[in-house]
Short mmCIF file of C-alpha atoms in Angstrom, two decimals:
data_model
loop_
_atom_site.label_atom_id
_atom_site.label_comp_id
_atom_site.label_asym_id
_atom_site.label_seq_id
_atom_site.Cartn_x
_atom_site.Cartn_y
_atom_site.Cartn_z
CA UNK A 276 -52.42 35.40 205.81
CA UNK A 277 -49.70 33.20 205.12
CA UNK A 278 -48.07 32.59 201.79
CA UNK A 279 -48.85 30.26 199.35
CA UNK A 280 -46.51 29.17 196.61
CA UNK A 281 -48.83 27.79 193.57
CA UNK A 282 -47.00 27.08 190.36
CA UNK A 283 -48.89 28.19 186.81
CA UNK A 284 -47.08 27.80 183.05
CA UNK A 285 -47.68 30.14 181.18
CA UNK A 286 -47.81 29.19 176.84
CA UNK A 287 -47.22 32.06 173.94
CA UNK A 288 -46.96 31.75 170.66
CA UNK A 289 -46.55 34.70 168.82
CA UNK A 290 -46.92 36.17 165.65
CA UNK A 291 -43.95 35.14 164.14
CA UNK A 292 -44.85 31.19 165.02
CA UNK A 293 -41.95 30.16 165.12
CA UNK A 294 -41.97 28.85 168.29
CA UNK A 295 -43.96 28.05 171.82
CA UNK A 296 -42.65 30.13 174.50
CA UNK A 297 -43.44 28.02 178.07
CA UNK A 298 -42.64 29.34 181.25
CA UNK A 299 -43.06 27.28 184.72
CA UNK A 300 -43.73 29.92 187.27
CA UNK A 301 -43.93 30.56 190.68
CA UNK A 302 -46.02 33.13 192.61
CA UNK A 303 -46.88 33.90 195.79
CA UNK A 304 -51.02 34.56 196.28
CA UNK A 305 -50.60 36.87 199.35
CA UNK A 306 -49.37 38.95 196.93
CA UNK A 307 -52.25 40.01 195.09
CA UNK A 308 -52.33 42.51 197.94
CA UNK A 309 -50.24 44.81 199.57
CA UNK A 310 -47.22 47.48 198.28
CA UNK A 311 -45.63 47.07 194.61
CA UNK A 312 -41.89 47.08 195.25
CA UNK A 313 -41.83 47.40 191.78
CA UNK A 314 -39.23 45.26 191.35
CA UNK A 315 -40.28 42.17 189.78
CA UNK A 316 -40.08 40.08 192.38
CA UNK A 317 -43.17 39.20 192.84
CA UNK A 318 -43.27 36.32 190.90
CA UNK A 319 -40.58 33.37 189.62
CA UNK A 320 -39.42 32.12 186.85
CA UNK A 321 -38.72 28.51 187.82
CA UNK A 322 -37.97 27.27 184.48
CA UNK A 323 -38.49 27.87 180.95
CA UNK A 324 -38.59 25.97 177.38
CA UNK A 325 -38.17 27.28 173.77
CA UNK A 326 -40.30 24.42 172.04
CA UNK A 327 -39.81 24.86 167.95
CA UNK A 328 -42.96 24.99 165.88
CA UNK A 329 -42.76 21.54 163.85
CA UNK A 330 -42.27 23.35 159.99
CA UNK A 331 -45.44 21.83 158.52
CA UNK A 332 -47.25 23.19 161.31
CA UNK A 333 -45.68 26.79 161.03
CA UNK A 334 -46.25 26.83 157.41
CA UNK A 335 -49.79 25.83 157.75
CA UNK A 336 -50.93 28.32 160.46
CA UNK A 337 -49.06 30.94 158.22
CA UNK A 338 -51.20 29.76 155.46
CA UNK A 339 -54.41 29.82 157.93
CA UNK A 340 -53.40 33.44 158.53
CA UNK A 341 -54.05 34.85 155.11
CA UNK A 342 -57.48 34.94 154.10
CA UNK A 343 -58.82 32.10 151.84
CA UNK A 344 -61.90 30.34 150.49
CA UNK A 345 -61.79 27.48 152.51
CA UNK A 346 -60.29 28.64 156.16
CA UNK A 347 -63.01 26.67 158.30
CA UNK A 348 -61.39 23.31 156.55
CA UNK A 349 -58.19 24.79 156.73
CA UNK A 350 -58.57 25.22 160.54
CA UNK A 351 -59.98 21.79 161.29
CA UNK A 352 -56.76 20.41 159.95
CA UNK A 353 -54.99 22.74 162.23
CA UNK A 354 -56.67 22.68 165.62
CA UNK A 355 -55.27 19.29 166.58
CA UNK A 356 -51.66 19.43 166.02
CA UNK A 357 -51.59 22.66 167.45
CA UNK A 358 -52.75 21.47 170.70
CA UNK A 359 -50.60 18.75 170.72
CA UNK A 360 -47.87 20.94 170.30
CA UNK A 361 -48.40 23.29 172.68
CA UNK A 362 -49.26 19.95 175.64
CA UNK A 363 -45.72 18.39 174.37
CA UNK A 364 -44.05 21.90 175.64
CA UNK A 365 -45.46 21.69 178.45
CA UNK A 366 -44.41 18.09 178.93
CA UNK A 367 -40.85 19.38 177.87
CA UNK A 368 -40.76 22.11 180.30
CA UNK A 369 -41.68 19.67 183.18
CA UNK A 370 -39.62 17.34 182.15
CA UNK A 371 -36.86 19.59 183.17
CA UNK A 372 -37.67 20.20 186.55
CA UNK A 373 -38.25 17.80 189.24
CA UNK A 374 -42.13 18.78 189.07
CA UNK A 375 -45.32 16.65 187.57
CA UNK A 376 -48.97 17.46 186.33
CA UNK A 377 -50.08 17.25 189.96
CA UNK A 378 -47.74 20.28 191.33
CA UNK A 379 -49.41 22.80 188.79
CA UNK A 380 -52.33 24.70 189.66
CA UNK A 381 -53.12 25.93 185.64
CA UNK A 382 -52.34 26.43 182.75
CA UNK A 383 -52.14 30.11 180.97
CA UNK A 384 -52.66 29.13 177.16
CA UNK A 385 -52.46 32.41 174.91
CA UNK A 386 -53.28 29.70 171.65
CA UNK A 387 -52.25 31.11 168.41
CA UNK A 388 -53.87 34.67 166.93
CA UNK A 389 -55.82 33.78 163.71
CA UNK A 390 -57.76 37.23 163.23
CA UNK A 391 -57.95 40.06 165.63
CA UNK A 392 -60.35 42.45 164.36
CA UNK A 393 -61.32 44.99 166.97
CA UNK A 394 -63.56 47.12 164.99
CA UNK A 395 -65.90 43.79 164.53
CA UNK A 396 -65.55 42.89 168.11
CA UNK A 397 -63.59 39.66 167.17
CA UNK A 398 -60.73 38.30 167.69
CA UNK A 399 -59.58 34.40 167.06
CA UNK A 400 -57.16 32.74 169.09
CA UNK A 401 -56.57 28.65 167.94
CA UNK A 402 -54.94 25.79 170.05
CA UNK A 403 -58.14 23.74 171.37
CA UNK A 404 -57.89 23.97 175.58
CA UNK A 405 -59.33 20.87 175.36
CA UNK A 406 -57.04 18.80 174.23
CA UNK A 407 -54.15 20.52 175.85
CA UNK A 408 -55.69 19.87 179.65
CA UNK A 409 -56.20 16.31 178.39
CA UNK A 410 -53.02 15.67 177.24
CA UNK A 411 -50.97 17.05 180.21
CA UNK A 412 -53.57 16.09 182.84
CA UNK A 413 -53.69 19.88 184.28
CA UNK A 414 -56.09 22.19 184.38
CA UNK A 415 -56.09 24.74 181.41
CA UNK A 416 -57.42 28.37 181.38
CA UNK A 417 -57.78 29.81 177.80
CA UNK A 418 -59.41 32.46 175.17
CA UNK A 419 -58.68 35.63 177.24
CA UNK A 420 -58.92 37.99 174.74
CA UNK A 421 -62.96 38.00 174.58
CA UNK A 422 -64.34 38.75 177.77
CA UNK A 423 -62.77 41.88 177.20
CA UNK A 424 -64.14 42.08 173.95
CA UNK A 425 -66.90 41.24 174.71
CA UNK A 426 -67.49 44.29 177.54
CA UNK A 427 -66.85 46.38 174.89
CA UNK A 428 -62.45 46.95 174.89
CA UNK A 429 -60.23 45.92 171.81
CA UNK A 430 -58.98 42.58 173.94
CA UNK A 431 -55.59 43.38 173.29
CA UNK A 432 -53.00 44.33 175.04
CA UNK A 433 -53.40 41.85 177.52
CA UNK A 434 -49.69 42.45 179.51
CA UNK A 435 -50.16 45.57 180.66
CA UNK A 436 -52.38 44.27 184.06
CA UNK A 437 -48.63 41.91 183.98
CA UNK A 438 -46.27 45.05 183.43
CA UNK A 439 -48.23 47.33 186.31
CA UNK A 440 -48.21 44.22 189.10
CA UNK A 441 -44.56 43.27 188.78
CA UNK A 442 -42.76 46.48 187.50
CA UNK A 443 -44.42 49.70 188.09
CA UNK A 444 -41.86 51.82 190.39
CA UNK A 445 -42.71 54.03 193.41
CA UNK A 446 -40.74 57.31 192.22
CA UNK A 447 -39.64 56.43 188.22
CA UNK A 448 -42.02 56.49 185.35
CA UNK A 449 -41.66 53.34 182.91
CA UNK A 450 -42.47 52.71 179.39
CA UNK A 451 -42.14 48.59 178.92
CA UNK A 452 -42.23 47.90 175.69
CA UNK A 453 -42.83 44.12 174.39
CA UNK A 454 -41.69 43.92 170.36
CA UNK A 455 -43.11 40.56 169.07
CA UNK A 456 -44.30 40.20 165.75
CA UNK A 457 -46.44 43.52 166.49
CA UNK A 458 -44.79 46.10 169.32
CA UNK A 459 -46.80 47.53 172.33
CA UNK A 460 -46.22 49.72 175.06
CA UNK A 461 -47.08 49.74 178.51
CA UNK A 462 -46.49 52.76 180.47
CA UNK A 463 -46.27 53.21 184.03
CA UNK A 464 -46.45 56.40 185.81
CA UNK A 465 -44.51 56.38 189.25
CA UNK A 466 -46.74 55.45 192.08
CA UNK A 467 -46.49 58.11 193.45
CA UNK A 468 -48.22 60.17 191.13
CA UNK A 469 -51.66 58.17 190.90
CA UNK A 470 -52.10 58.14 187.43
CA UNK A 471 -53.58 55.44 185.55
CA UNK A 472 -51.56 53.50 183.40
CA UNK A 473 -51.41 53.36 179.57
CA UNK A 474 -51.01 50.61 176.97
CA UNK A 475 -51.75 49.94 173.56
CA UNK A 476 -49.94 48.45 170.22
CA UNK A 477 -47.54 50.97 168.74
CA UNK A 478 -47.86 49.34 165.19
CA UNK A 479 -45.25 46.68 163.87
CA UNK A 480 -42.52 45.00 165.61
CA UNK A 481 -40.76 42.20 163.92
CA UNK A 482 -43.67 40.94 161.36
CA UNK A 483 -42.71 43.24 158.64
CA UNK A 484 -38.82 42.69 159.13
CA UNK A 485 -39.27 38.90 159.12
CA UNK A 486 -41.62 38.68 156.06
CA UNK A 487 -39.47 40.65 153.92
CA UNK A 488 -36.48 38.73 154.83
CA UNK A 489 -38.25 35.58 154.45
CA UNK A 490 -39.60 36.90 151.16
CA UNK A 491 -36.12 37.80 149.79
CA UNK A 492 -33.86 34.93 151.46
CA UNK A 493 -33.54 31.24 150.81
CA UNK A 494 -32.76 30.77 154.53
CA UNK A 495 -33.30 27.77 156.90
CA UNK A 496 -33.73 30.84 159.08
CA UNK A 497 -37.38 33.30 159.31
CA UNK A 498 -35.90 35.93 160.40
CA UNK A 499 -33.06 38.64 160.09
CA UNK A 500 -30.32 37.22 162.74
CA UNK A 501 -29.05 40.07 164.40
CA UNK A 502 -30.28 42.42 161.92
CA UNK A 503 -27.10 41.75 159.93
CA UNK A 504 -28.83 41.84 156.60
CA UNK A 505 -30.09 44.94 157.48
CA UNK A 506 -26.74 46.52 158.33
CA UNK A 507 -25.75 46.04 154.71
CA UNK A 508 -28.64 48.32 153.42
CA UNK A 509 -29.13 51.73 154.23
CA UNK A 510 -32.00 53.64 155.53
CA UNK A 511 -34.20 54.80 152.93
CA UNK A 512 -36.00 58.45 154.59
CA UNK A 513 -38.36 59.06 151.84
CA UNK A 514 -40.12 55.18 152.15
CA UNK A 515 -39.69 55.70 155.60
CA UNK A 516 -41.35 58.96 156.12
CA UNK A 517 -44.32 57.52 154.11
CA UNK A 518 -44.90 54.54 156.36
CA UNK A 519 -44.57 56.65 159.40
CA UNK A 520 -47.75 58.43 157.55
CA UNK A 521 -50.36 55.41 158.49
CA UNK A 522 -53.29 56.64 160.09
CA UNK A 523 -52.76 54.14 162.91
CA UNK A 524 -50.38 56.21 164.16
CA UNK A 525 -52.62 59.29 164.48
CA UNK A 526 -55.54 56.79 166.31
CA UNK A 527 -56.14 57.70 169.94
CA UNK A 528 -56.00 54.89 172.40
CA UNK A 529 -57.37 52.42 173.05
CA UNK A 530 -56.31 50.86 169.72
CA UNK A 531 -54.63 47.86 168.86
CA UNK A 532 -53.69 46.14 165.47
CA UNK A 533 -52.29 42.99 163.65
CA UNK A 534 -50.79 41.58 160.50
CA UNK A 535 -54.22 41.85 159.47
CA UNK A 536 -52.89 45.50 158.73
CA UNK A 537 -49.29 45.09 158.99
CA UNK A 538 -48.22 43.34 155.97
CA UNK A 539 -46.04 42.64 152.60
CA UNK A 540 -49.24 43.19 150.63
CA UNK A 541 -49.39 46.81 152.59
CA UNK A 542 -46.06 47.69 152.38
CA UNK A 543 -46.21 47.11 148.27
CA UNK A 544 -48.06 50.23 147.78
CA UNK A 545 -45.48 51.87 149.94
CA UNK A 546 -42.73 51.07 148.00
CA UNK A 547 -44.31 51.73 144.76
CA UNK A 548 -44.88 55.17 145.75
CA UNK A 549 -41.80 55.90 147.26
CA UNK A 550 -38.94 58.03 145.01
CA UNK A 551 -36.64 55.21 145.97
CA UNK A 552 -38.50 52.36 146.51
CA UNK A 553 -38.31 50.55 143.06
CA UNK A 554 -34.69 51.35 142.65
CA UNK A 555 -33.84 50.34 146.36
CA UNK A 556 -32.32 47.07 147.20
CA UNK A 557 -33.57 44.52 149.13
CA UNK A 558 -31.64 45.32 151.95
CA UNK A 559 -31.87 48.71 152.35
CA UNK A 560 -35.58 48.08 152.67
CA UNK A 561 -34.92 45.81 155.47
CA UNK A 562 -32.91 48.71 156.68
CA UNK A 563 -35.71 51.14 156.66
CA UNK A 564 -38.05 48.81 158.22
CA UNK A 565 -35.85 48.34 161.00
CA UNK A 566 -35.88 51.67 161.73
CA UNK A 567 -39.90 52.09 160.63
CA UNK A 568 -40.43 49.97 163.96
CA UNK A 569 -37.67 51.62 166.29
CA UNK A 570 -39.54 55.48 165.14
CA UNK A 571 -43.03 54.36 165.20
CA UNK A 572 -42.19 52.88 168.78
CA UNK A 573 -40.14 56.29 170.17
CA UNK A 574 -42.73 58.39 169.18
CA UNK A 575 -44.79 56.96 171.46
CA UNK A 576 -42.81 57.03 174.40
CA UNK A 577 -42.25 60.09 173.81
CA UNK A 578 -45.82 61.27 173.58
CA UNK A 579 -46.58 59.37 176.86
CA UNK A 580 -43.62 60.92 178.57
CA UNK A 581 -44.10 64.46 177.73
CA UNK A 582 -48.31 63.76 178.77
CA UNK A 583 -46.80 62.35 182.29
CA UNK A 584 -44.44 65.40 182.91
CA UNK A 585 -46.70 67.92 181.63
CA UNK A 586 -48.74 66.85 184.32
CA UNK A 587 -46.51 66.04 187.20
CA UNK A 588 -45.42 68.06 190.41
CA UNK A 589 -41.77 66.02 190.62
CA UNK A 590 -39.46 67.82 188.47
CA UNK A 591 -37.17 65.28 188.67
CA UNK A 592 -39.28 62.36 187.27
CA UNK A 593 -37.81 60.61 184.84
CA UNK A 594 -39.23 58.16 182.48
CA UNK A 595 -36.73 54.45 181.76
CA UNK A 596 -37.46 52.13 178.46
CA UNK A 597 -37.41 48.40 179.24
CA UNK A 598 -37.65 46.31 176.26
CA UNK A 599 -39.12 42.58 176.02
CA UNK A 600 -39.92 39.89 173.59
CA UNK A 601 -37.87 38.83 170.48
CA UNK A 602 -37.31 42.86 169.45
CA UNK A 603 -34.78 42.48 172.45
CA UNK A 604 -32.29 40.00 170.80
CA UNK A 605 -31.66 42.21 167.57
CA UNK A 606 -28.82 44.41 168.32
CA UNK A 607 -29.76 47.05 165.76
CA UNK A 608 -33.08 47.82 166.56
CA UNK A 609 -32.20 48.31 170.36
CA UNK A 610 -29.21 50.09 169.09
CA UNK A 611 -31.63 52.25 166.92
CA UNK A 612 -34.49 52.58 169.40
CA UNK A 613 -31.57 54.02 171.71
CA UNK A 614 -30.57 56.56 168.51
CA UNK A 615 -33.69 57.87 168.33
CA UNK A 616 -34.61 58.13 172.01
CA UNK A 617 -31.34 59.61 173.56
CA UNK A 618 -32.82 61.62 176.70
CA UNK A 619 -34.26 57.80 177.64
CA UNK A 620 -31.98 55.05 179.47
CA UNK A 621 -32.85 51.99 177.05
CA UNK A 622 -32.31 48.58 178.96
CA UNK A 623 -34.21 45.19 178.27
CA UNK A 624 -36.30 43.76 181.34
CA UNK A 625 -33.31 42.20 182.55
CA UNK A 626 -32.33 45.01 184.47
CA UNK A 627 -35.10 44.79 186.45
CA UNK A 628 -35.83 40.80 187.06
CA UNK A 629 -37.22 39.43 184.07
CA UNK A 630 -35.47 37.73 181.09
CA UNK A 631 -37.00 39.87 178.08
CA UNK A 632 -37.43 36.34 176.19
CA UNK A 633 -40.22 35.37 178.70
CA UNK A 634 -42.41 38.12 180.02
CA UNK A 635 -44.97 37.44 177.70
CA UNK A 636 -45.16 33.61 178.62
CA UNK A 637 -45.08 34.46 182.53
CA UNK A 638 -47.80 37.13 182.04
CA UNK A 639 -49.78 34.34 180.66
CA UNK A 640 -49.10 32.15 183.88
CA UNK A 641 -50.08 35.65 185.64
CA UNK A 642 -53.30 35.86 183.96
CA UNK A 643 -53.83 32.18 185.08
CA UNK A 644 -53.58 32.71 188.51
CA UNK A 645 -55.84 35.99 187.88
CA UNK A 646 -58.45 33.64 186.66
CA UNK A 647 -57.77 30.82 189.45
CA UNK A 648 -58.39 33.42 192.25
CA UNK A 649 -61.20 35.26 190.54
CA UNK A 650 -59.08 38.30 189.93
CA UNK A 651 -59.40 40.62 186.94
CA UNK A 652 -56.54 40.05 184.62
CA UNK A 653 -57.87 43.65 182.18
CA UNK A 654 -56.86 47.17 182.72
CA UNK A 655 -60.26 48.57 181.07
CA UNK A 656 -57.84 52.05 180.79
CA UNK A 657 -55.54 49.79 178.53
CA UNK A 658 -58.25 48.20 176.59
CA UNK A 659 -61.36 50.12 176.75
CA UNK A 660 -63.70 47.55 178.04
CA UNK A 661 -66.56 49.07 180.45
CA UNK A 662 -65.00 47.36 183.79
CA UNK A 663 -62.34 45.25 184.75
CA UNK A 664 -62.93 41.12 184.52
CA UNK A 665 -62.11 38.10 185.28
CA UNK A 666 -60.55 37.05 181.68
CA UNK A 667 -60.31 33.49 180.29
CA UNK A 668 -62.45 30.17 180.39
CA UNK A 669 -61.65 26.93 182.35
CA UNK A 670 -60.85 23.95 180.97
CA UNK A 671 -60.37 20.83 183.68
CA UNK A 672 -58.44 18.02 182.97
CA UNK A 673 -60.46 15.71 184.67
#
């Protein structure tokens, strides 16, 4: 069968909305058979845009986020210019390249998480597909979270399917872990143990970090830069141990979670019931937090490590940490997810082929092409849903 390159962009915008990631990618469709190299290669990125959130629009679907008594007006207000944003990154992104509409096969729109509420079998995702394959004349492929759903899994995490097709290894176990505004971890057992891999949201990533800062800043800037305002705090262990406490943590997979839990108004109780926490300053609890998302995210790896080599016959397995998505840019919470997992090797997804900025948008390109081809894009392992599927709905521009 000869190979056929098709090019898919891929659109996330994540919890933090504070920007559309948009990825132009290339992949080959032979490849949806045959041997993982496991080295990323099976796909391209050809070319990627960071298109900012206009700030009425960011403050609005922040707004749209927190429950109210009028959300269904709210979210007519919103629908449009959210579309329109996400079409005029993908205009942007083209408009770097030498490509047009007509050399993209689809478009892999992730839309913007309202709600996700698992236990109800919902979950809300906003950026009408409609409008977006009208606007940029290609063919759009949308709302992937609730097929899954919908066959009975928590439609979320969605990148793990990604993670196992373009970095799962033949002889090294690997625990990819995407922070956004909520973490999750994907892990990979070497191929050549057969063992199914495992994914699910650890609990918070940046959304905690970036609403406390944004609470307790003026700052043209939503989020901690480098995690230098948490480097002049310290880490508070008696707050901390408490939030470690959540009864997320102790949830068996498959689980996954939100802001809908995750939030100032949850951490309030926290501090109030902390030794420490009224008499704390700001910063140190931007310290602790910091550190509240590194543990909360080792513990895991470690679980799913120790379950791996528990069970394995190679003594010499060995399990690496790749870390993705914005998490990756902040020098002290790689620095303290290293701290706190020193038998790992800690690297970002650079080391093995894909800038940790974009994995998320190219897995939605990936989950495009799934769709295109009639491929399930679902791990049902990962999610729980009763069988794998083909995830999305089509929207044609013509």
């Amino acid at each position: 069968m000869a190979k056929q390159r098709e090019l898919y962009i891929g659109l996330m915008s994540g919890t933090s909305i504070d920007g559309i990631d948009t990825a132009l990618v290339a992949f080959n469709s032979a490849d949806d058979e045959g041997a993982n190299d496991g080295a990323g290669n099976r796909c391209e990125l050809v070319a990627e845009h960071l298109q900012p959130m206009p700030a009425e629009l960011t403050a609005q679907l922040h707004q749209l986020c927190r429950p109210s008594n009028d959300e269904i007006s709210a979210l007519a207000r919103i629908e449009q210019p959210l579309a329109q944003a996400l079409a005029l990154a993908c205009q942007q992104l083209l408009a770097k390249t030498a490509y047009t509409a007509s050399d993209i096969t689809a478009i892999g729109s992730h839309g913007q998480t309202i709600r996700h509420h698992p236990e109800h079998g919902f979950t809300l995702q906003i950026g009408d597909a409609n409008i977006l394959a009208a606007l940029t004349n290609i063919d759009t492929v949308a709302d992937f979270r609730r097929k899954d759903m919908a066959l009975g899994g928590q439609g979320a995490p969605l990148v793990p399917a990604f993670h196992q097709a373009v970095f799962q290894h033949p002889a090294i176990n690997r625990a990819i872990v995407n922070i956004g505004g909520l973490a999750n971890i994907t892990y990979l057992p070497s191929l050549d143990q057969s063992k199914p891999v495992v994914g699910y949201d650890t609990g918070p990533g940046n959304t905690l970090l970036d609403a406390w800062f944004s609470a307790k800043n003026n700052s043209t800037k939503n989020y901690d830069e480098d995690g230098n305002w948490a480097k002049s705090g310290v880490i508070i262990q008696p707050l901390l141990n408490l939030l470690l406490q959540h009864p997320y943590f102790e949830l068996t997979p498959p689980k996954s979670t939100g802001r809908e839990l995750f939030n100032l108004a949850w951490l309030q109780p926290y501090l109030a019931n902390s030794p420490h926490g009224n008499t704390c300053s700001d910063a140190d609890v931007q310290r602790t937090l910091t550190r509240f998302t590194a543990v909360s995210i080792a513990n895991e790896v470690n679980k799913l490590a120790l379950d791996n080599n528990n069970n394995s016959n190679n003594l010499n397995n060995r399990t690496e940490v790749y870390i993705c998505g914005g998490g990756a840019a902040n020098p002290l919470l790689m620095a303290d997810i290293a701290e706190v997992l020193p038998n790992y090797p800690v690297m970002t997804t650079a080391e093995i082929g894909i800038d940790p900025d974009w994995v998320e948008a190219i897995a939605f390109a990936w989950l495009a092409k799934q769709h295109v081809h009639k491929q399930p894009g679902n791990l049902p392992a990962v999610t729980g849903a009763s069988r794998p599927a083909i995830l999305g709905a089509f929207y044609p521009a013509d």
